[in-house]
Every structure is written in structure tokens, then in C-alpha cells.
GROMACS .gro file of C-alpha atoms in nm:
model
  115
    1UNK     CA    1  14.423   7.395  13.343
    2UNK     CA    2  14.535   7.075  13.210
    3UNK     CA    3  14.920   7.029  13.175
    4UNK     CA    4  15.112   6.997  12.836
    5UNK     CA    5  15.161   6.618  12.936
    6UNK     CA    6  14.798   6.594  12.970
    7UNK     CA    7  14.716   6.750  12.641
    8UNK     CA    8  14.981   6.528  12.456
    9UNK     CA    9  14.841   6.216  12.591
   10UNK     CA   10  14.486   6.369  12.486
   11UNK     CA   11  14.609   6.426  12.126
   12UNK     CA   12  14.765   6.046  12.109
   13UNK     CA   13  14.430   5.916  12.230
   14UNK     CA   14  14.279   6.093  11.953
   15UNK     CA   15  14.498   5.968  11.723
   16UNK     CA   16  14.461   5.627  11.833
   17UNK     CA   17  14.059   5.691  11.824
   18UNK     CA   18  14.117   5.791  11.427
   19UNK     CA   19  14.325   5.497  11.368
   20UNK     CA   20  14.074   5.242  11.518
   21UNK     CA   21  13.753   5.416  11.387
   22UNK     CA   22  13.490   5.241  11.174
   23UNK     CA   23  13.540   5.296  10.774
   24UNK     CA   24  13.343   5.610  10.726
   25UNK     CA   25  13.538   5.798  10.974
   26UNK     CA   26  13.848   5.671  10.867
   27UNK     CA   27  13.813   5.739  10.516
   28UNK     CA   28  13.681   6.118  10.634
   29UNK     CA   29  14.036   6.133  10.824
   30UNK     CA   30  14.234   5.998  10.502
   31UNK     CA   31  14.369   6.323  10.427
   32UNK     CA   32  14.750   6.391  10.422
   33UNK     CA   33  14.758   6.753  10.578
   34UNK     CA   34  14.943   6.949  10.831
   35UNK     CA   35  14.766   7.000  11.141
   36UNK     CA   36  14.844   7.218  11.454
   37UNK     CA   37  14.649   7.252  11.761
   38UNK     CA   38  14.729   7.591  11.967
   39UNK     CA   39  14.635   7.581  12.358
   40UNK     CA   40  14.569   7.924  12.405
   41UNK     CA   41  14.598   7.918  12.805
   42UNK     CA   42  14.938   7.739  12.795
   43UNK     CA   43  15.071   7.925  12.488
   44UNK     CA   44  15.161   7.608  12.339
   45UNK     CA   45  15.121   7.445  12.012
   46UNK     CA   46  15.109   7.066  11.897
   47UNK     CA   47  15.198   7.017  11.532
   48UNK     CA   48  15.206   6.708  11.322
   49UNK     CA   49  15.086   6.561  11.014
   50UNK     CA   50  14.749   6.389  10.970
   51UNK     CA   51  14.834   6.054  10.744
   52UNK     CA   52  14.543   5.822  10.670
   53UNK     CA   53  14.343   5.880  10.970
   54UNK     CA   54  14.674   5.904  11.210
   55UNK     CA   55  14.879   6.170  11.344
   56UNK     CA   56  15.230   6.161  11.267
   57UNK     CA   57  15.553   6.350  11.367
   58UNK     CA   58  15.373   6.517  11.659
   59UNK     CA   59  15.614   6.826  11.793
   60UNK     CA   60  15.527   7.057  12.103
   61UNK     CA   61  15.627   7.438  12.027
   62UNK     CA   62  15.598   7.713  12.282
   63UNK     CA   63  15.380   7.999  12.154
   64UNK     CA   64  15.163   7.993  11.841
   65UNK     CA   65  15.231   7.761  11.546
   66UNK     CA   66  15.539   7.926  11.349
   67UNK     CA   67  15.377   7.798  11.026
   68UNK     CA   68  15.053   7.778  10.897
   69UNK     CA   69  14.922   7.424  10.930
   70UNK     CA   70  14.639   7.315  10.658
   71UNK     CA   71  14.396   7.241  10.933
   72UNK     CA   72  14.432   7.460  11.243
   73UNK     CA   73  14.269   7.428  11.585
   74UNK     CA   74  14.270   7.643  11.903
   75UNK     CA   75  14.153   7.605  12.223
   76UNK     CA   76  14.205   7.587  12.575
   77UNK     CA   77  14.382   7.299  12.738
   78UNK     CA   78  14.074   7.173  12.947
   79UNK     CA   79  13.841   7.213  12.615
   80UNK     CA   80  14.112   6.976  12.448
   81UNK     CA   81  14.101   6.701  12.703
   82UNK     CA   82  13.704   6.733  12.743
   83UNK     CA   83  13.674   6.699  12.382
   84UNK     CA   84  13.885   6.400  12.352
   85UNK     CA   85  13.710   6.265  12.665
   86UNK     CA   86  13.339   6.306  12.519
   87UNK     CA   87  13.241   6.552  12.811
   88UNK     CA   88  13.241   6.846  12.552
   89UNK     CA   89  13.052   6.827  12.223
   90UNK     CA   90  13.283   6.994  11.919
   91UNK     CA   91  12.978   7.154  11.759
   92UNK     CA   92  12.844   7.332  12.047
   93UNK     CA   93  13.215   7.424  12.149
   94UNK     CA   94  13.251   7.550  11.792
   95UNK     CA   95  12.940   7.753  11.794
   96UNK     CA   96  13.030   7.914  12.107
   97UNK     CA   97  13.353   8.011  12.024
   98UNK     CA   98  13.532   7.778  12.267
   99UNK     CA   99  13.734   7.619  11.970
  100UNK     CA  100  13.836   7.754  11.660
  101UNK     CA  101  13.882   7.544  11.355
  102UNK     CA  102  14.029   7.692  11.033
  103UNK     CA  103  14.077   7.484  10.719
  104UNK     CA  104  14.014   7.492  10.349
  105UNK     CA  105  13.650   7.447  10.242
  106UNK     CA  106  13.717   7.091  10.116
  107UNK     CA  107  13.875   6.991  10.417
  108UNK     CA  108  13.611   7.113  10.645
  109UNK     CA  109  13.351   6.923  10.428
  110UNK     CA  110  13.570   6.597  10.458
  111UNK     CA  111  13.620   6.661  10.852
  112UNK     CA  112  13.238   6.735  10.930
  113UNK     CA  113  13.192   6.350  10.983
  114UNK     CA  114  13.475   6.353  11.225
  115UNK     CA  115  13.354   6.660  11.419
   0.00000   0.00000   0.00000
């Protein structure tokens, strides 16, 4: 099981990857949406805002998210770290139920190139 700090570092790396991505990926992430990532094994949630391909105002709360974000992820801490490290394929993890993604249809369509 990864630690909360390892997960925060992974999310910060993900934010950096989005900011440094090529134009196609960056334009797909050019949404302005609230986001949450609930780590089921740590019962911890990271929340923030996706703003023009960057994750801003990231906070950590114990338990499930207190407010419903527009883009919601849920997974284990190890799966988060593996996804960001490139050792776990998002589509396969999602298809097997290891990762849950909830968002509006329009957001899902825009995010598909990121995933």
C-alpha cells in the first residue's frame, strides 16, 4: 500500500505531465472542472481543480469526498502510483473495475484522449 505522501507526489507528477503534454493532450485537458481522487485503501480523498491542463488547489481530506466533484476517480493507492508511473494501463484497469471514473458525458468524451 502506497502512502498518502506517495500518492500526493504521483498526483503532482500527473499534473506536471498534463502541463507539459503536447497540444492535443493539453487541449483535451483544457477543462475547468472540480476533480476528486478517492483512495479506497487509505480512505483518503484528494480534491482540486483541473484548470487548463493543470491541477490546482489540491487538498487532502480523510474519507470520501465531502462534495461531489465534476470529475471523480476512485482506486487504490498502489493503482494510482502504478497508473502515473505507466505500469498500469488505464483502460484495462477501468475495464476490470480497478479504477472508477465518473463524469458527465461531455467531459468523458474530452478526457478519452488522456486515458
